[in-house]
Amino acid sequence: MIDVLYFAWVRERIGLPRERVETDAPTVAALVDQLRAREDRYEAAFADLSAIRVAVDQQLTGFDAPLTGVREVAFFPPMTGG
Amino acid sequence: MIDVLYFAWVRERIGLPRERVETDAPTVAALVDQLRAREDRYEAAFADLSAIRVAVDQQLTGFDAPLTGVREVAFFPPMTGG
Amino acid sequence: MEIRILPDAFDPGAELARFSTDRSGTGAIVTFTGLVRDDGGALHALEIEHYPGMTEAAVTAMVAEAEGRWTLTDALVVHRHGTLRPGEPIMMVATAARHRAAAFAAAEFLMDYLKSRAPFWKKETTRDGTSWVAARDEDEAALDRWT
Amino acid sequence: MEIRILPDAFDPGAELARFSTDRSGTGAIVTFTGLVRDDGGALHALEIEHYPGMTEAAVTAMVAEAEGRWTLTDALVVHRHGTLRPGEPIMMVATAARHRAAAFAAAEFLMDYLKSRAPFWKKETTRDGTSWVAARDEDEAALDRWT
C-alpha cells in the first residue's frame, strides 16, 4: 500500500487530495498507467505528463523512479513558490 | 576665489576642512601645484595624487578639469560608503 | 537557519528588525519580500497550497545548500500558505554575511530555488474567475546560473 | 524615490515595514542593510564623514540611473554619518519592482555605486587606535559589471 497525494489542479481533476493505493507497480510510470486505466478523471489528470512533477517519499524525482519500499508518492504541476 | 574643501585624511593632513583660495590656476592640477608650494602639510597631503580623488562643484572629475567659473573644489581619498 | 511555513500573516519589517539585531560578525543583510501584486485591482485573492512535510524538508535543503556555497552568518525563510489578499506579503528570505556579495548571491539563489523547487502552488481569483498560476519559463531558466 | 542622509540612528525594520505597505503594482522588494561589523570586539566605534550637498546629489543621480536601467516602482536609500557603534545599521537600500530580477539588480547596482562613488569616508577606532578604512579593490572592480 502506497499513499498517493495530489496537489493543485492534479488534485482538482482527480477530485481528492490523497488516497491509499494497493499496487504492484515497480515504478512511478507503471503506477501512473494503473491510475489512468481506472477512470476518466485520472486519465484527464495524467493526460500530459510533461506538465506533471513527481515526488517519492517527499523527494523530487522522475517517472522512472522505483517504488520498492516507498510509502508516499505525490503528483503535482510545476511549483510556483516564492 | 574658490572654496577648497578637504575630507577624511586629506583634511587631517592639511589641518582644516575648507578654505577660500585666491587662485589663477587654470586647472585642478595647477591648483594642486600652488597648494603644494605653500607649506609642508599641503605637500604631505598631495604627495601621492593616485590616492586622491577630486570633485569640482560637487561632481567627480579628474585633475585635468578646468577651473573657469568654478566655485568649489574638493579633495578626498577614495570613497568608502555603503 | 530559521524556516517558517505558516498560514498566518507575517510582518517583513518585524522580521528584518529581529534578523538584524545582535548580528556578530555580520556586515551585510539582504532581504527579499514577495508581495501579492494587485495588478490594477483585477486580483481579488491568492490561494497558496503546499505539501506539508515536503515543504519544510525542501526549503531546509535549499538553505543548507546556500550555506555550503557561501559563508553566511544566518539565513531565514518565511513562506505563507492559505488565502492572501492583494498587497500582503507572501514570503521572505533574509541572508546575513560579512560582505554583501555573499548575502546577495545567497538570497538570489534561495529565491530561484523557492520559485521552482519548493512545493507551493498559487491559485488566483480575479474578476474573471479562478486559475492556477503557471510556472514561468524564465523562473526555470534562472536555475541554470547556479549549476 | 526617497533619499535620507542622516546623523541619527534609523531602524531598518521600520523602513521595510513602511516601504512594503501600499505597494501597488509591486511583487518584489529587495533590501540591503549594512551593519557596523564588530569583528570580535576589536572595533569600538565607526566614524562616518560625508560631503554635505554632494552626497545627496550623487546618491540622487545613482537612484535616477537605476530607475533608468530597470523598471522600479520605488527606491529608497538611507545612509548615516557621524559616530556609530558595532552592530548599528550604517545604511540601507530598498528597491521595489514587479518581478524579482529588476529589484535584485537595482539593489546590487546601487550598493556597488554607493560603496565607491558616494562621498562617504569611514574611520575606525579599535583597541589599537584609529585609522581610515581603505577602499577595497574588489569594490572598485564590482563597478565593471555595470558598464
Coordinates of C-alpha atoms in Angstrom, one line a residue:
Chain A
M1 CA 0.0 0.0 0.0
I2 CA 1.3 3.4 -1.0
D3 CA -0.1 6.8 -0.1
V4 CA -0.7 8.8 -3.3
L5 CA -1.0 12.5 -2.9
Y6 CA -2.3 15.1 -5.4
F7 CA -1.8 18.8 -5.4
A8 CA -3.2 21.9 -7.2
W9 CA -5.0 21.1 -10.5
V10 CA -4.0 17.5 -10.3
R11 CA -5.9 17.2 -7.1
E12 CA -8.9 19.1 -8.5
R13 CA -9.1 16.9 -11.6
I14 CA -8.9 13.7 -9.7
G15 CA -11.2 15.1 -7.0
L16 CA -9.3 14.1 -3.9
P17 CA -6.1 15.1 -2.1
R18 CA -4.8 11.7 -1.2
E19 CA -5.7 8.0 -1.3
R20 CA -4.1 4.7 -0.3
V21 CA -3.4 2.6 -3.4
E22 CA -2.8 -1.2 -3.5
T23 CA -0.2 -1.6 -6.3
D24 CA 2.5 -3.9 -7.6
A25 CA 3.8 -1.2 -9.9
P26 CA 7.6 -1.3 -10.0
T27 CA 8.0 2.3 -11.0
V28 CA 6.2 5.7 -10.8
A29 CA 5.4 5.4 -14.6
A30 CA 3.8 2.0 -14.1
L31 CA 1.7 3.4 -11.2
V32 CA 0.5 6.2 -13.4
D33 CA -0.5 3.7 -16.1
Q34 CA -2.6 1.8 -13.5
L35 CA -4.2 5.0 -12.3
R36 CA -5.0 6.2 -15.8
A37 CA -6.7 2.9 -16.5
R38 CA -9.1 3.3 -13.6
E39 CA -11.4 6.2 -14.5
D40 CA -11.6 9.2 -16.8
R41 CA -10.7 11.7 -14.1
Y42 CA -7.3 10.0 -13.7
E43 CA -6.9 9.9 -17.5
A44 CA -7.7 13.7 -17.5
A45 CA -5.2 14.5 -14.8
F46 CA -2.4 12.5 -16.3
A47 CA -3.1 13.2 -20.0
D48 CA 0.1 15.4 -20.4
L49 CA 2.9 14.0 -18.2
S50 CA 5.2 16.8 -19.3
A51 CA 3.0 19.1 -17.2
I52 CA 3.3 16.9 -14.1
R53 CA 6.1 16.6 -11.5
V54 CA 6.5 13.7 -9.1
A55 CA 7.9 13.3 -5.6
V56 CA 8.7 10.0 -4.0
D57 CA 8.8 10.0 -0.2
Q58 CA 8.9 13.8 -0.4
Q59 CA 11.9 14.0 -2.8
L60 CA 11.5 15.3 -6.3
T61 CA 12.3 12.6 -8.8
G62 CA 11.4 11.3 -12.3
F63 CA 8.7 8.9 -13.6
D64 CA 11.3 6.1 -13.9
A65 CA 11.8 6.1 -10.1
P66 CA 11.3 2.6 -8.5
L67 CA 8.6 2.1 -5.9
T68 CA 10.2 -0.6 -3.8
G69 CA 9.8 0.2 -0.2
V70 CA 8.2 3.6 -1.0
R71 CA 5.5 4.9 1.4
E72 CA 4.4 8.1 -0.4
V73 CA 4.1 9.3 -4.0
A74 CA 2.9 12.8 -4.9
F75 CA 1.8 14.2 -8.2
F76 CA 1.6 18.0 -8.9
P77 CA 2.1 20.7 -11.5
P78 CA 5.4 22.6 -11.7
M79 CA 5.8 24.5 -8.5
T80 CA 5.1 28.2 -8.2
G81 CA 6.5 29.3 -4.8
G82 CA 8.2 32.5 -3.8
Chain B
M1 CA 38.1 83.0 -5.2
I2 CA 37.4 79.3 -4.9
D3 CA 36.2 77.3 -1.9
V4 CA 38.5 74.4 -1.5
L5 CA 37.3 71.5 0.7
Y6 CA 39.2 68.6 2.2
F7 CA 37.8 65.4 3.6
A8 CA 39.0 62.4 5.6
W9 CA 42.8 62.1 5.9
V10 CA 43.3 64.9 3.4
R11 CA 41.5 67.2 5.8
E12 CA 43.5 65.8 8.7
R13 CA 46.9 66.3 7.0
I14 CA 46.1 69.8 5.9
G15 CA 44.5 70.6 9.2
L16 CA 41.4 72.3 8.1
P17 CA 38.1 71.3 6.4
R18 CA 37.8 74.2 4.0
E19 CA 39.4 77.4 3.0
R20 CA 38.9 80.2 0.4
V21 CA 41.7 80.3 -2.1
E22 CA 42.7 83.2 -4.3
T23 CA 44.0 81.5 -7.5
D24 CA 44.6 82.0 -11.2
A25 CA 45.1 78.3 -11.7
P26 CA 43.5 77.2 -15.0
T27 CA 43.1 73.5 -13.9
V28 CA 42.8 71.4 -10.8
A29 CA 46.3 70.1 -11.3
A30 CA 47.6 73.7 -11.4
L31 CA 45.7 74.5 -8.2
V32 CA 47.3 71.4 -6.5
D33 CA 50.8 72.6 -7.6
Q34 CA 50.1 76.0 -6.0
L35 CA 48.8 74.4 -2.8
R36 CA 51.8 72.0 -2.6
A37 CA 54.2 75.0 -2.8
R38 CA 52.6 76.7 0.2
E39 CA 53.6 74.5 3.2
D40 CA 54.8 71.0 4.1
R41 CA 51.3 70.0 5.3
Y42 CA 49.9 70.5 1.8
E43 CA 52.9 68.7 0.3
A44 CA 52.2 65.8 2.7
A45 CA 48.5 65.7 1.7
F46 CA 49.1 65.8 -2.0
A47 CA 52.3 63.6 -2.1
D48 CA 50.6 60.7 -3.8
L49 CA 47.9 62.0 -6.2
S50 CA 46.9 58.5 -7.2
A51 CA 45.4 58.2 -3.7
I52 CA 43.3 61.4 -4.1
R53 CA 40.0 62.0 -5.8
V54 CA 38.7 65.4 -6.8
A55 CA 35.2 66.9 -7.2
V56 CA 34.6 70.2 -8.9
D57 CA 31.3 71.9 -8.0
Q58 CA 30.3 68.6 -6.4
Q59 CA 30.9 66.5 -9.5
L60 CA 33.6 63.8 -9.5
T61 CA 36.2 64.7 -12.2
G62 CA 39.9 64.4 -13.0
F63 CA 42.9 66.6 -12.2
D64 CA 42.8 68.0 -15.7
A65 CA 39.4 69.6 -15.1
P66 CA 39.4 73.4 -15.9
L67 CA 38.6 75.8 -13.1
T68 CA 37.0 78.6 -15.1
G69 CA 33.8 79.7 -13.4
V70 CA 34.2 77.1 -10.7
R71 CA 33.0 77.9 -7.1
E72 CA 34.0 74.8 -5.2
V73 CA 36.8 72.2 -5.4
A74 CA 37.0 69.2 -3.1
F75 CA 39.9 66.8 -2.4
F76 CA 39.5 63.4 -0.7
P77 CA 40.6 59.8 -0.6
P78 CA 38.7 57.1 -2.5
M79 CA 35.2 56.9 -1.1
T80 CA 34.2 54.1 1.3
G81 CA 30.4 54.4 1.6
G82 CA 27.8 51.7 1.9
Chain C
M1 CA 19.0 28.9 10.0
E2 CA 15.3 29.5 10.6
I3 CA 12.4 28.3 8.4
R4 CA 8.8 29.0 9.0
I5 CA 5.9 27.8 6.7
L6 CA 2.8 29.4 8.2
P7 CA -0.9 30.0 7.5
D8 CA -1.0 33.4 9.1
A9 CA 0.1 36.9 8.0
F10 CA 3.6 37.9 9.0
D11 CA 5.4 41.3 9.1
P12 CA 8.5 41.7 7.0
G13 CA 9.6 44.8 8.9
A14 CA 9.4 42.9 12.2
E15 CA 11.3 40.0 10.7
L16 CA 14.1 42.3 9.5
A17 CA 14.2 44.1 12.8
R18 CA 14.8 40.8 14.6
F19 CA 17.1 39.4 12.0
S20 CA 19.4 42.4 12.0
T21 CA 19.7 42.6 15.8
D22 CA 22.7 41.1 17.7
R23 CA 24.5 40.1 14.5
S24 CA 28.0 39.3 15.5
G25 CA 30.4 39.2 12.5
T26 CA 27.8 40.4 10.1
G27 CA 28.3 43.5 7.8
A28 CA 25.6 42.7 5.2
I29 CA 22.0 41.7 5.3
V30 CA 19.9 41.2 2.2
T31 CA 16.1 40.5 2.3
F32 CA 13.7 39.6 -0.4
T33 CA 10.0 40.1 0.2
G34 CA 7.4 38.8 -2.2
L35 CA 4.0 40.6 -2.2
V36 CA 0.7 39.7 -3.8
R37 CA 0.6 42.1 -6.8
D38 CA -2.7 43.8 -7.2
D39 CA -2.4 44.2 -10.9
G40 CA -4.7 47.2 -11.1
G41 CA -7.4 45.8 -8.9
A42 CA -8.1 42.7 -11.1
L43 CA -6.9 40.3 -8.4
H44 CA -9.2 39.5 -5.6
A45 CA -7.3 36.8 -3.7
L46 CA -4.4 34.4 -4.0
E47 CA -4.7 30.9 -2.6
I48 CA -1.4 29.1 -1.8
E49 CA -1.4 25.4 -1.5
H50 CA 1.6 23.5 -0.2
Y51 CA 2.8 20.0 0.6
P52 CA 3.2 19.8 4.4
G53 CA 6.3 17.9 5.4
M54 CA 8.0 18.0 2.0
T55 CA 7.9 21.8 2.0
E56 CA 9.9 22.1 5.2
A57 CA 12.3 19.4 4.0
A58 CA 12.8 21.0 0.6
V59 CA 13.4 24.5 2.0
T60 CA 15.7 23.2 4.7
A61 CA 17.8 21.5 2.0
M62 CA 17.9 24.7 -0.1
V63 CA 19.1 26.8 2.8
A64 CA 21.7 24.1 3.7
E65 CA 22.9 24.2 0.1
A66 CA 23.2 28.0 0.2
E67 CA 25.2 27.8 3.5
G68 CA 27.5 25.3 1.8
R69 CA 28.1 27.6 -1.2
W70 CA 28.6 30.9 0.7
T71 CA 29.8 31.8 4.1
L72 CA 26.7 33.1 5.8
T73 CA 26.2 34.1 9.4
D74 CA 22.5 33.3 9.2
A75 CA 19.6 32.7 6.9
L76 CA 15.8 33.0 7.3
V77 CA 12.9 31.8 5.1
V78 CA 9.3 32.6 5.8
H79 CA 6.5 31.4 3.5
R80 CA 2.8 31.6 3.8
H81 CA 0.1 29.3 2.6
G82 CA -3.7 29.7 2.7
T83 CA -5.6 32.7 1.4
L84 CA -3.9 36.1 0.8
R85 CA -5.1 39.5 -0.3
P86 CA -3.5 41.9 -2.7
G87 CA -0.6 43.7 -1.2
E88 CA 0.0 41.1 1.5
P89 CA 3.5 39.6 2.0
I90 CA 3.7 36.1 0.5
M91 CA 7.2 35.2 1.6
M92 CA 10.5 36.5 2.7
V93 CA 14.1 35.5 2.5
A94 CA 16.9 37.1 4.6
T95 CA 20.6 36.3 4.5
A96 CA 23.4 37.7 6.7
A97 CA 27.1 37.6 5.8
R98 CA 30.4 39.5 6.4
H99 CA 30.3 41.2 3.0
R100 CA 27.5 42.0 0.5
A101 CA 28.5 39.7 -2.4
A102 CA 27.7 36.5 -0.4
A103 CA 24.5 37.9 1.1
F104 CA 23.1 39.0 -2.3
A105 CA 24.1 35.7 -4.1
A106 CA 22.6 33.5 -1.4
A107 CA 19.4 35.5 -1.4
E108 CA 19.1 35.2 -5.2
F109 CA 19.9 31.5 -5.1
L110 CA 17.3 30.8 -2.5
M111 CA 14.7 32.8 -4.4
D112 CA 15.4 31.0 -7.6
Y113 CA 15.0 27.6 -5.9
L114 CA 12.0 28.5 -3.9
K115 CA 10.2 29.7 -7.0
S116 CA 10.6 26.4 -8.9
R117 CA 11.6 23.7 -6.4
A118 CA 9.7 24.3 -3.2
P119 CA 6.2 22.6 -3.3
F120 CA 3.9 25.6 -3.4
W121 CA 1.2 26.2 -5.9
K122 CA -0.7 29.5 -6.4
K123 CA -4.3 29.9 -7.5
E124 CA -5.6 33.4 -8.4
T125 CA -9.1 34.6 -8.1
T126 CA -9.8 37.6 -10.3
R127 CA -12.9 39.3 -11.6
D128 CA -12.8 36.7 -14.4
G129 CA -12.8 33.6 -12.2
T130 CA -10.1 31.4 -10.7
S131 CA -7.0 29.9 -12.3
W132 CA -3.8 28.2 -11.3
V133 CA -0.7 30.3 -11.8
A134 CA 1.5 28.7 -14.5
A135 CA 5.2 28.3 -13.9
R136 CA 7.2 30.8 -15.9
D137 CA 9.9 29.6 -18.3
E138 CA 12.2 32.3 -17.1
D139 CA 12.0 31.0 -13.5
E140 CA 13.1 27.6 -14.6
A141 CA 15.8 29.1 -16.7
A142 CA 17.0 31.2 -13.7
L143 CA 18.2 27.9 -12.1
D144 CA 20.8 27.4 -14.8
R145 CA 23.1 30.0 -13.4
W146 CA 23.7 28.0 -10.2
T147 CA 24.7 24.7 -11.9
Chain D
M1 CA 12.4 57.8 -4.8
E2 CA 13.4 58.7 -1.3
I3 CA 16.9 59.6 -0.1
R4 CA 17.8 60.3 3.5
I5 CA 21.4 61.2 4.7
L6 CA 21.1 61.5 8.4
P7 CA 23.2 61.8 11.6
D8 CA 20.8 59.7 13.8
A9 CA 20.2 56.0 14.2
F10 CA 17.5 54.5 12.0
D11 CA 15.5 51.3 12.2
P12 CA 15.8 49.0 9.1
G13 CA 12.7 47.0 10.2
A14 CA 10.6 50.2 10.4
E15 CA 11.9 51.3 7.0
L16 CA 10.9 47.9 5.4
A17 CA 7.5 47.9 7.1
R18 CA 6.8 51.3 5.6
F19 CA 8.4 50.6 2.2
S20 CA 6.4 47.4 1.7
T21 CA 3.0 49.0 2.6
D22 CA 0.5 50.2 -0.1
R23 CA 2.7 48.9 -2.9
S24 CA 0.5 49.0 -6.0
G25 CA 2.0 47.0 -8.9
T26 CA 4.8 45.6 -6.8
G27 CA 5.6 41.9 -6.5
A28 CA 9.2 42.1 -5.3
I29 CA 11.1 44.1 -2.7
V30 CA 14.8 43.7 -2.0
T31 CA 16.6 45.4 0.8
F32 CA 20.3 45.7 1.7
T33 CA 21.3 46.7 5.2
G34 CA 24.9 47.4 6.1
L35 CA 25.8 46.9 9.7
V36 CA 28.9 48.0 11.7
R37 CA 30.7 44.7 11.9
D38 CA 32.0 44.0 15.4
D39 CA 35.0 41.9 14.3
G40 CA 35.2 40.0 17.6
G41 CA 35.0 43.0 19.9
A42 CA 38.1 44.8 18.4
L43 CA 36.1 47.7 17.0
H44 CA 35.0 50.4 19.4
A45 CA 33.4 52.9 17.0
L46 CA 33.0 53.8 13.4
E47 CA 33.0 57.5 12.4
I48 CA 31.5 58.3 9.0
E49 CA 32.3 61.6 7.4
H50 CA 30.5 62.9 4.3
Y51 CA 30.3 65.8 1.9
P52 CA 27.0 67.6 2.6
G53 CA 25.4 68.7 -0.7
M54 CA 27.4 66.5 -2.9
T55 CA 26.3 63.3 -1.1
E56 CA 22.6 64.0 -1.7
A57 CA 23.3 64.9 -5.4
A58 CA 25.5 61.9 -6.0
V59 CA 23.0 59.4 -4.4
T60 CA 20.1 61.0 -6.2
A61 CA 21.9 60.6 -9.5
M62 CA 22.6 56.9 -8.7
V63 CA 19.0 56.2 -8.0
A64 CA 17.9 58.0 -11.1
E65 CA 20.4 55.9 -13.1
A66 CA 19.0 52.7 -11.6
E67 CA 15.4 53.8 -12.4
G68 CA 16.5 54.3 -16.0
R69 CA 18.0 50.9 -16.2
W70 CA 15.3 48.9 -14.6
T71 CA 11.5 49.4 -14.2
L72 CA 11.1 50.1 -10.5
T73 CA 8.0 51.0 -8.6
D74 CA 10.1 52.7 -5.9
A75 CA 13.6 53.0 -4.4
L76 CA 14.9 54.1 -1.0
V77 CA 18.4 55.0 0.2
V78 CA 19.1 55.7 3.9
H79 CA 22.7 56.4 4.9
R80 CA 24.1 57.6 8.3
H81 CA 27.0 59.8 9.1
G82 CA 28.5 60.6 12.5
T83 CA 29.6 58.1 15.2
L84 CA 28.3 54.5 15.1
R85 CA 28.7 51.6 17.4
P86 CA 29.3 47.9 16.5
G87 CA 26.1 46.2 15.3
E88 CA 24.4 49.5 14.4
P89 CA 22.9 49.9 10.9
I90 CA 25.1 52.1 8.7
M91 CA 22.9 52.3 5.6
M92 CA 20.0 50.7 3.8
V93 CA 18.9 50.4 0.2
A94 CA 15.4 49.2 -0.8
T95 CA 14.0 48.6 -4.3
A96 CA 10.5 47.7 -5.4
A97 CA 9.6 46.2 -8.8
R98 CA 7.0 43.9 -10.4
H99 CA 9.4 41.0 -10.5
R100 CA 12.5 40.0 -8.5
A101 CA 15.2 40.2 -11.2
A102 CA 14.8 44.0 -11.5
A103 CA 14.6 44.5 -7.7
F104 CA 17.8 42.4 -7.1
A105 CA 19.8 44.0 -9.9
A106 CA 18.9 47.6 -9.0
A107 CA 19.8 47.0 -5.3
E108 CA 23.1 45.5 -6.2
F109 CA 23.8 48.3 -8.7
L110 CA 23.0 50.9 -6.0
M111 CA 25.2 49.2 -3.5
D112 CA 28.2 49.0 -5.8
Y113 CA 27.9 52.7 -6.6
L114 CA 27.3 53.8 -3.0
K115 CA 30.4 51.9 -1.9
S116 CA 32.8 53.6 -4.3
R117 CA 31.1 56.7 -5.7
A118 CA 29.1 58.3 -2.9
P119 CA 31.3 60.8 -0.8
F120 CA 31.4 59.0 2.5
W121 CA 34.6 58.0 4.4
K122 CA 34.9 55.6 7.3
K123 CA 37.3 55.9 10.2
E124 CA 37.6 53.0 12.7
T125 CA 38.5 53.2 16.3
T126 CA 39.8 49.9 17.5
R127 CA 41.7 48.8 20.6
D128 CA 44.9 49.7 18.5
G129 CA 43.9 53.3 17.7
T130 CA 42.1 55.0 14.8
S131 CA 42.5 54.5 11.1
W132 CA 40.7 55.4 7.9
V133 CA 39.2 52.5 6.2
A134 CA 40.9 51.9 2.8
A135 CA 38.8 51.4 -0.3
R136 CA 38.8 47.8 -1.4
D137 CA 40.0 46.9 -4.9
E138 CA 37.1 44.4 -5.2
D139 CA 34.6 47.2 -4.6
E140 CA 36.1 49.3 -7.4
A141 CA 36.2 46.2 -9.7
A142 CA 32.5 45.5 -8.9
L143 CA 31.5 48.6 -10.9
D144 CA 32.8 47.0 -14.1
R145 CA 29.8 44.7 -14.4
W146 CA 27.5 47.7 -14.9
T147 CA 29.4 49.4 -17.8

